[in-house]
Coordinates of C-alpha atoms (C1' of nucleotides) in Angstrom, one line a residue:
Chain A
M1 CA -311.2 12.7 -170.9
G2 CA -307.9 14.1 -171.7
G3 CA -307.3 15.9 -168.5
G4 CA -303.7 14.9 -168.6
T5 CA -303.0 15.0 -172.4
T6 CA -304.6 18.4 -172.8
K7 CA -301.7 19.7 -170.8
I8 CA -299.5 18.5 -173.7
G9 CA -301.6 19.4 -176.7
D10 CA -302.2 17.3 -179.8
P11 CA -300.1 18.7 -182.7
S12 CA -302.5 17.1 -185.2
G13 CA -303.9 19.4 -187.8
R14 CA -302.6 22.6 -186.5
D15 CA -299.5 24.7 -187.0
E16 CA -299.6 26.4 -183.7
T17 CA -298.9 25.1 -180.2
R18 CA -302.1 24.7 -178.4
T19 CA -302.6 27.2 -175.6
L20 CA -301.9 25.5 -172.3
L21 CA -304.7 25.6 -169.8
N22 CA -304.6 25.7 -166.1
D23 CA -306.0 23.0 -163.8
A24 CA -309.1 24.9 -162.9
T25 CA -310.0 25.5 -166.5
I26 CA -309.4 21.9 -167.4
A27 CA -311.6 20.7 -164.5
S28 CA -314.4 23.0 -165.5
N29 CA -314.1 21.9 -169.1
I30 CA -314.4 18.3 -168.2
A31 CA -317.4 18.9 -166.1
S32 CA -319.0 20.8 -168.9
I33 CA -318.2 18.1 -171.5
L34 CA -319.7 15.5 -169.1
K35 CA -322.9 17.5 -169.1
A36 CA -323.0 17.7 -172.9
F37 CA -322.5 13.9 -173.3
D38 CA -325.0 13.1 -170.6
R39 CA -327.7 14.0 -173.1
L40 CA -326.4 11.3 -175.6
L41 CA -325.1 8.6 -173.3
T42 CA -326.2 6.9 -170.2
F43 CA -323.6 7.2 -167.6
G44 CA -323.7 4.8 -164.7
T45 CA -322.4 1.5 -163.4
G46 CA -324.6 -0.8 -165.4
K47 CA -323.2 -3.3 -167.8
T48 CA -323.7 -1.2 -170.9
D49 CA -323.6 2.2 -169.2
A50 CA -321.0 4.8 -170.2
M51 CA -318.2 5.8 -167.9
M52 CA -316.1 8.8 -168.1
V53 CA -312.5 8.4 -167.1
N54 CA -309.8 11.0 -166.9
N55 CA -306.3 10.2 -168.1
A56 CA -304.9 12.7 -165.7
D57 CA -305.5 9.9 -163.1
W58 CA -302.6 8.0 -164.4
L59 CA -300.6 10.6 -166.4
D60 CA -300.2 13.2 -163.7
G61 CA -298.3 10.9 -161.4
L62 CA -296.0 9.5 -164.0
Q63 CA -292.3 9.5 -163.2
Y64 CA -290.1 10.5 -166.0
I65 CA -287.3 8.0 -165.8
P66 CA -289.4 4.9 -165.2
F67 CA -291.8 6.0 -168.0
L68 CA -289.0 6.4 -170.4
R69 CA -287.5 3.0 -169.6
D70 CA -290.8 1.1 -169.6
I71 CA -292.7 2.9 -172.4
G72 CA -290.3 5.2 -174.2
K73 CA -288.1 2.3 -175.3
H74 CA -291.0 1.0 -177.5
F75 CA -291.2 4.1 -179.6
T76 CA -288.7 4.8 -182.3
I77 CA -288.0 8.4 -183.4
N78 CA -287.9 7.0 -187.0
R79 CA -291.5 5.9 -186.7
M80 CA -292.7 8.9 -184.9
L81 CA -291.3 11.2 -187.6
T82 CA -293.4 9.5 -190.2
M83 CA -296.7 10.3 -188.4
D84 CA -298.6 12.9 -190.2
S85 CA -299.1 15.1 -187.2
V86 CA -295.4 15.4 -186.9
K87 CA -294.4 15.2 -190.5
L88 CA -296.8 18.0 -191.7
R89 CA -295.6 20.3 -189.0
L90 CA -292.0 19.8 -190.0
E91 CA -292.6 20.0 -193.7
R92 CA -294.3 23.3 -193.2
E93 CA -291.4 24.5 -191.2
Q94 CA -293.6 25.2 -188.2
P95 CA -292.1 24.7 -184.8
L96 CA -293.0 21.5 -183.0
T97 CA -291.9 21.4 -179.4
F98 CA -290.7 18.3 -177.6
L99 CA -293.7 18.7 -175.4
E100 CA -296.1 18.2 -178.3
F101 CA -293.9 15.5 -179.8
N102 CA -294.7 13.4 -176.7
Y103 CA -298.4 13.6 -177.3
M104 CA -298.7 10.4 -179.3
I105 CA -296.7 8.5 -176.8
L106 CA -299.1 9.5 -174.0
Q107 CA -302.2 8.8 -176.1
G108 CA -300.7 5.4 -176.9
Y109 CA -300.0 4.8 -173.3
D110 CA -303.6 5.8 -172.5
F111 CA -304.9 3.0 -174.7
V112 CA -302.8 0.5 -172.8
E113 CA -303.8 1.9 -169.5
L114 CA -307.5 1.7 -170.4
Y115 CA -307.0 -1.9 -171.5
K116 CA -305.3 -2.8 -168.2
R117 CA -307.8 -0.9 -166.0
L118 CA -311.0 -1.5 -167.9
G119 CA -310.4 -4.1 -170.5
C120 CA -310.9 -1.6 -173.3
T121 CA -309.8 -3.0 -176.6
L122 CA -311.3 -0.6 -179.2
Q123 CA -310.5 3.0 -179.7
L124 CA -312.7 5.1 -182.0
G125 CA -311.7 8.5 -183.4
G126 CA -311.5 10.8 -186.3
S127 CA -309.1 10.0 -189.1
D128 CA -306.7 12.6 -187.8
Q129 CA -306.3 10.3 -184.7
W130 CA -305.2 7.3 -186.8
G131 CA -301.5 7.7 -185.9
N132 CA -302.1 8.2 -182.3
I133 CA -304.4 5.2 -182.1
I134 CA -302.0 2.9 -184.0
Q135 CA -299.3 3.9 -181.6
G136 CA -301.5 2.6 -178.8
V137 CA -302.3 -0.6 -180.6
D138 CA -298.6 -1.3 -181.1
L139 CA -297.7 -0.4 -177.6
G140 CA -300.4 -2.8 -176.3
R141 CA -298.9 -5.6 -178.2
R142 CA -295.4 -4.9 -177.0
V143 CA -296.0 -4.3 -173.3
V144 CA -299.0 -6.3 -172.3
D145 CA -299.3 -8.7 -175.3
A146 CA -302.8 -7.5 -175.9
E147 CA -304.7 -7.4 -179.2
L148 CA -306.1 -3.9 -179.5
F149 CA -308.1 -2.3 -182.3
G150 CA -308.6 1.1 -183.8
F151 CA -311.5 2.4 -185.7
T152 CA -311.4 5.8 -187.5
C153 CA -313.8 7.7 -189.7
P154 CA -313.1 10.6 -192.0
L155 CA -313.5 14.0 -190.5
I156 CA -316.9 15.3 -191.7
T157 CA -317.0 18.0 -194.2
T158 CA -319.9 19.4 -196.2
A159 CA -320.3 18.7 -199.9
S160 CA -318.7 22.0 -200.7
G161 CA -315.7 21.1 -198.7
A162 CA -316.2 23.3 -195.6
K163 CA -315.5 21.8 -192.3
M164 CA -318.5 20.9 -190.2
G165 CA -319.3 22.7 -187.1
K166 CA -319.4 26.3 -188.3
T167 CA -322.6 28.2 -188.7
A168 CA -323.4 31.8 -189.5
A169 CA -323.4 32.4 -185.8
G170 CA -320.1 30.6 -185.1
A171 CA -319.6 27.1 -183.8
V172 CA -322.3 24.5 -183.4
W173 CA -322.7 24.0 -179.7
L174 CA -324.3 21.0 -178.1
K175 CA -325.3 22.8 -174.9
A176 CA -328.6 24.6 -175.1
E177 CA -327.1 27.6 -173.3
R178 CA -324.6 28.1 -176.1
L179 CA -326.9 27.2 -179.0
S180 CA -330.6 27.1 -178.6
P181 CA -332.6 24.0 -179.8
Y182 CA -334.1 26.3 -182.4
D183 CA -330.7 27.4 -183.7
Y184 CA -329.5 23.8 -183.6
Y185 CA -332.6 22.8 -185.6
Q186 CA -331.9 25.6 -188.1
F187 CA -328.3 24.4 -188.5
W188 CA -329.5 21.1 -189.8
R189 CA -332.4 22.5 -191.7
N190 CA -329.9 24.5 -193.8
T191 CA -327.8 21.5 -194.7
E192 CA -326.6 21.6 -198.3
D193 CA -328.5 19.4 -200.7
G194 CA -325.6 17.1 -201.3
D195 CA -325.1 16.3 -197.7
V196 CA -328.7 15.4 -196.7
G197 CA -328.5 11.7 -197.3
R198 CA -325.1 11.3 -195.7
F199 CA -326.0 13.3 -192.7
L200 CA -329.3 11.4 -192.2
K201 CA -327.2 8.2 -192.0
L202 CA -324.6 9.8 -189.7
F203 CA -326.6 11.9 -187.4
T204 CA -330.0 10.2 -187.1
D205 CA -331.2 6.8 -186.0
L206 CA -333.7 6.4 -188.9
P207 CA -333.8 3.0 -190.6
L208 CA -331.8 2.9 -193.8
D209 CA -334.8 2.2 -196.0
E210 CA -336.5 5.3 -194.8
I211 CA -333.3 7.3 -195.5
A212 CA -333.1 5.8 -198.9
R213 CA -336.7 7.0 -199.5
L214 CA -335.7 10.5 -198.4
E215 CA -332.6 10.5 -200.5
K216 CA -334.7 10.0 -203.6
L217 CA -336.4 13.4 -203.2
E218 CA -335.3 16.0 -205.7
G219 CA -335.5 19.7 -206.1
A220 CA -337.6 21.6 -203.6
D221 CA -338.8 18.3 -202.2
I222 CA -335.4 17.9 -200.6
N223 CA -336.6 20.4 -198.1
D224 CA -338.8 17.6 -196.6
A225 CA -335.8 15.5 -196.1
K226 CA -334.0 18.4 -194.4
K227 CA -336.9 18.9 -192.0
V228 CA -336.7 15.2 -191.1
L229 CA -332.9 15.5 -190.6
A230 CA -333.3 18.6 -188.4
L231 CA -336.1 17.2 -186.4
E232 CA -334.3 13.9 -185.8
A233 CA -331.0 15.4 -185.0
T234 CA -332.5 17.9 -182.6
T235 CA -334.6 15.2 -180.9
L236 CA -331.5 13.2 -180.2
L237 CA -329.8 16.1 -178.5
H238 CA -332.5 18.1 -176.9
G239 CA -335.4 15.7 -176.7
T240 CA -338.8 15.3 -178.4
D241 CA -340.5 18.4 -177.0
A242 CA -337.7 20.8 -177.7
A243 CA -337.3 19.5 -181.2
R244 CA -341.0 19.8 -182.0
D245 CA -341.1 23.3 -180.7
A246 CA -338.1 24.2 -182.8
A247 CA -339.7 22.7 -185.9
E248 CA -342.9 24.5 -185.2
T249 CA -341.1 27.8 -184.7
A250 CA -339.3 27.3 -188.0
R251 CA -342.5 26.5 -189.7
K252 CA -344.3 29.6 -188.4
T253 CA -341.4 31.8 -189.1
F254 CA -340.5 30.7 -192.6
E255 CA -343.6 29.1 -194.1
Q256 CA -346.1 31.6 -192.7
G257 CA -343.8 34.6 -192.2
G258 CA -345.1 34.8 -188.7
I259 CA -343.5 34.7 -185.4
G260 CA -342.4 31.5 -183.7
E261 CA -342.2 31.3 -180.0
D262 CA -338.7 29.8 -179.9
L263 CA -337.1 32.7 -181.8
P264 CA -334.3 34.3 -179.9
T265 CA -335.8 36.9 -177.6
V266 CA -334.3 40.0 -176.2
E267 CA -335.9 42.1 -173.5
I268 CA -335.8 45.8 -173.5
D269 CA -336.8 48.3 -171.0
G270 CA -340.3 49.6 -171.8
A271 CA -339.3 53.1 -170.8
I272 CA -336.8 53.2 -173.7
L273 CA -339.5 52.4 -176.2
K274 CA -341.7 55.1 -174.7
T275 CA -339.1 57.8 -175.4
G276 CA -338.2 56.1 -178.7
I277 CA -335.0 54.5 -179.9
A278 CA -333.1 54.8 -183.1
T279 CA -333.6 51.8 -185.4
W280 CA -329.8 51.1 -185.6
D281 CA -329.6 51.1 -181.9
L282 CA -332.4 48.7 -181.6
F283 CA -330.8 46.2 -184.0
Q284 CA -327.6 46.5 -182.1
R285 CA -329.2 45.8 -178.8
A286 CA -331.1 42.9 -180.2
G287 CA -327.9 41.2 -181.0
L288 CA -328.4 41.3 -184.7
A289 CA -325.4 43.5 -185.2
A290 CA -322.1 43.4 -183.3
S291 CA -321.6 47.2 -183.4
N292 CA -323.6 50.3 -184.0
G293 CA -321.8 50.7 -187.3
E294 CA -322.6 47.2 -188.4
A295 CA -326.3 47.9 -187.6
R296 CA -326.2 51.0 -189.7
R297 CA -324.6 49.1 -192.6
L298 CA -327.1 46.3 -192.3
I299 CA -330.0 48.8 -192.6
R300 CA -328.3 50.8 -195.4
G301 CA -327.7 47.5 -197.2
G302 CA -331.4 46.8 -197.2
G303 CA -331.1 43.7 -195.0
A304 CA -333.0 44.9 -192.0
K305 CA -336.7 44.4 -191.3
L306 CA -338.9 45.5 -188.5
N307 CA -342.1 43.6 -188.2
D308 CA -341.4 42.3 -191.7
Q309 CA -341.3 45.9 -193.0
K310 CA -338.0 46.8 -194.6
C311 CA -336.2 49.6 -192.8
D312 CA -335.0 52.4 -195.0
D313 CA -333.8 54.9 -192.5
E314 CA -331.3 53.9 -189.9
N315 CA -332.1 56.9 -187.8
A316 CA -335.8 56.4 -187.8
V317 CA -337.1 56.3 -184.2
V318 CA -338.9 53.2 -183.0
T319 CA -341.4 53.7 -180.3
A320 CA -343.9 51.7 -178.4
D321 CA -346.2 52.1 -181.3
A322 CA -344.2 49.4 -183.1
L323 CA -345.2 46.8 -180.5
V324 CA -347.5 44.1 -181.7
N325 CA -348.9 42.1 -178.9
G326 CA -346.1 43.5 -176.8
I327 CA -343.3 42.4 -179.1
I328 CA -341.4 43.6 -182.1
K329 CA -340.0 41.3 -184.6
L330 CA -336.6 42.2 -186.0
S331 CA -335.0 40.5 -189.0
A332 CA -331.5 40.7 -190.4
G333 CA -331.7 39.1 -193.7
K334 CA -334.1 36.2 -194.3
K335 CA -332.9 33.9 -191.7
R336 CA -331.9 35.8 -188.6
H337 CA -334.9 36.8 -186.6
T338 CA -335.1 38.2 -183.1
I339 CA -338.1 39.1 -180.9
V340 CA -337.8 42.2 -178.8
K341 CA -340.0 42.2 -175.8
A342 CA -340.8 45.3 -173.8
I343 CA -340.6 44.8 -170.0
G344 CA -341.3 47.0 -167.1
Chain B
rG1 C1' -271.8 31.1 -180.1
rG2 C1' -271.8 33.1 -185.6
rA3 C1' -274.5 34.7 -190.2
rG4 C1' -279.0 35.8 -192.5
rG5 C1' -284.6 36.3 -192.9
rG6 C1' -289.2 37.5 -190.6
rA7 C1' -293.4 39.5 -187.1
rU8 C1' -299.2 43.7 -191.0
rG9 C1' -306.6 43.8 -189.7
rG10 C1' -310.4 36.7 -188.0
rC11 C1' -306.8 33.9 -191.4
rC12 C1' -303.3 34.2 -195.8
rG13 C1' -300.7 38.0 -197.9
rA14 C1' -299.1 43.1 -200.5
rG15 C1' -297.1 47.7 -199.0
rC16 C1' -291.3 49.7 -197.7
rG17 C1' -291.5 58.2 -195.7
rG18 C1' -296.9 61.5 -197.2
rU19 C1' -302.4 60.3 -201.7
rC20 C1' -302.7 54.0 -195.8
rA21 C1' -308.0 52.3 -191.8
rA22 C1' -303.7 50.0 -195.2
rU23 C1' -304.0 46.3 -202.6
rG24 C1' -305.6 41.2 -203.2
rG25 C1' -307.5 36.4 -201.7
rC26 C1' -310.2 33.4 -197.9
rA27 C1' -313.8 33.6 -194.1
rG28 C1' -318.1 36.6 -192.5
rC29 C1' -322.7 39.9 -193.3
rA30 C1' -326.4 41.7 -196.7
rG31 C1' -328.9 42.1 -201.7
rA32 C1' -330.3 39.5 -206.4
rC33 C1' -331.5 34.5 -208.3
rU34 C1' -333.8 30.1 -205.7
rG35 C1' -336.2 25.7 -202.5
rU36 C1' -334.7 28.6 -195.4
rA37 C1' -329.8 24.5 -200.6
rA38 C1' -325.4 24.9 -203.7
rA39 C1' -323.1 27.7 -207.6
rU40 C1' -323.1 32.7 -209.6
rC41 C1' -323.4 38.0 -209.6
rU42 C1' -323.6 42.8 -206.5
rG43 C1' -322.6 45.7 -202.1
rC44 C1' -320.5 45.8 -197.2
rC45 C1' -316.7 44.2 -194.1
rG46 C1' -311.8 48.6 -187.1
rA47 C1' -314.7 51.6 -183.4
rC48 C1' -317.4 56.0 -182.3
rU49 C1' -325.4 58.9 -182.5
rU50 C1' -322.3 59.0 -189.5
rA51 C1' -318.6 63.1 -189.3
rU52 C1' -315.7 65.4 -196.3
rG53 C1' -314.8 64.5 -188.1
rU54 C1' -312.5 61.8 -183.9
rC55 C1' -310.1 57.7 -181.9
rU56 C1' -307.6 52.9 -182.1
rA57 C1' -304.5 49.7 -185.3
rC58 C1' -299.2 47.2 -189.1
rG59 C1' -294.8 42.4 -182.5
rA60 C1' -293.2 46.0 -177.8
rA61 C1' -290.8 50.5 -176.2
rG62 C1' -288.2 54.7 -177.5
rG63 C1' -286.2 58.1 -181.4
rU64 C1' -285.5 60.8 -186.4
rU65 C1' -289.1 63.8 -189.3
rC66 C1' -293.8 68.9 -190.6
rG67 C1' -295.4 63.7 -191.5
rA68 C1' -293.6 56.6 -190.1
rA69 C1' -296.7 50.2 -191.2
rU70 C1' -292.5 52.2 -194.0
rC71 C1' -286.0 55.1 -191.5
rC72 C1' -282.8 54.5 -186.7
rU73 C1' -282.1 52.2 -181.5
rU74 C1' -283.2 48.7 -177.9
rC75 C1' -286.2 44.6 -176.5
rU76 C1' -289.5 40.1 -177.3
rC77 C1' -290.8 36.0 -180.3
rC78 C1' -290.2 32.9 -184.7
rC79 C1' -287.6 30.7 -189.1
rU80 C1' -283.1 29.1 -192.0
rC81 C1' -277.9 28.0 -192.4
rC82 C1' -273.1 27.3 -189.9
rA83 C1' -270.8 25.6 -185.1

RNA sequence: GGAGGGAUGGCCGAGCGGUCAAUGGCAGCAGACUGUAAAUCUGCCGACUUAUGUCUACGAAGGUUCGAAUCCUUCUCCCUCCA
C-alpha cells in the first residue's frame, strides 16, 4: 500500500496535482482496500499467502539529508526529465511541483526496500507505471546489486477506446456496498462485442480452449459468451451464490420481462402510497433520477415505465393500487430497473 | 523584482454591457434501429410540485450602470517571458 507515497501523488497521467489526503483518510482507505482484495487474495503467513505492506512504514521516517546522499545521488535529473509522467506534464505546460517530481524516486526506493525486507524481485503494474518500476530496477542494481524485474501490461480500454471502469452508474466498484453483485454482473454482461474474448482471457480463469470456443460465436450468439464472462467475473469477486443469483435476476428481468429478486430495491412508507404520490416524485425517490426535474424529463422523454407500462403523465398519481404483490417495478430505459417496496 | 496572458456549467472551449441558464464539442440520460453489443440518427442535459415564474451560477469580494460572464478596483490562484 502506498500509505507513504499517496502523500506525494503520482504525476502519471494527470495534469493536476493530486489532492493531498490526511492520515485518517489514508488509514481508512487502506483498510478498505484490504477488504476489497481479501476477496481475491488469501492473506496470511503461509508460503504462498499474500501480505499487505505499507510503504509509510519506511517512508514516513526518512531523513532528508541521508536519503538524498544515499538514494538521491543515483538519480539524474536528465533521466527523470525523460520519464513520460514528467515529460508530458512539462510539454503540456502544466505545473509539476517538486513534491510530485519526487514520486518516482520514492517508488523506486520502495522496490529496493521491498527487496531488502521481503526478497521481492518482481514488480507488476500498468504500463503507466513502467517508468517508476524501471527506476526501482536501476536503483536496486546500484545500491544493493540486486537483479530486479518489472512487468507491465497495457491499461485496459474497451474496443471503442473508452477507459475501463466506467459504467452508466459511475465507477465499477469491487465492494458490494458500492456496486451490488447484480450491477457488477450487468457491467460485464454489457461488454462490447469486440472485447468479449479479450476480457474472458483477462478477467476469468476459464481454460483457453473454452475461451476460444466462446470467441467463435457470432451475432446474437455472442450474448452467450457475455453471460459466461459476467458469471465467471462475478463469481471470482462475489462468490458462486451471489453470481448465480445475479445471473438469475438478469435472466428473469431481461429474458422474461419479469422481476428479479436482486434488482435494486427501495423502500417507501406505505402511508405515502395510501395518499398517493406523483409519478415523477416516485422515480426521484427510487433513485432513477437525480432530481425532480430529471425525473420529469425522463417521463416526458418516454423512458419511464411503471410495472412495464409506459408512463405518459409525469403528474399522474401513483397509489397503493399499483402494488403487485407488495411491490412496484420502476424502469428508466431498458436497463435500469428498481423495485419499490411499501413498508409500514 | 519587472512585463504580459489567463481563471466560464462534469471536462474542453466560445462569449467580451442587454435578446445569456450562457454557441459548440466530449461525457451522461432517454428514444429509434438491434442482440441487455457497437456504429448511426433523434430528443434531453443547473435547481425548484413545471412557472411564458423564482432562485443559484461565468475564480473571490466590492463598485459603475436601469441592466455585468462581459467595464472598474482590490484579492486569490495559474501560465509565459525577462532578471
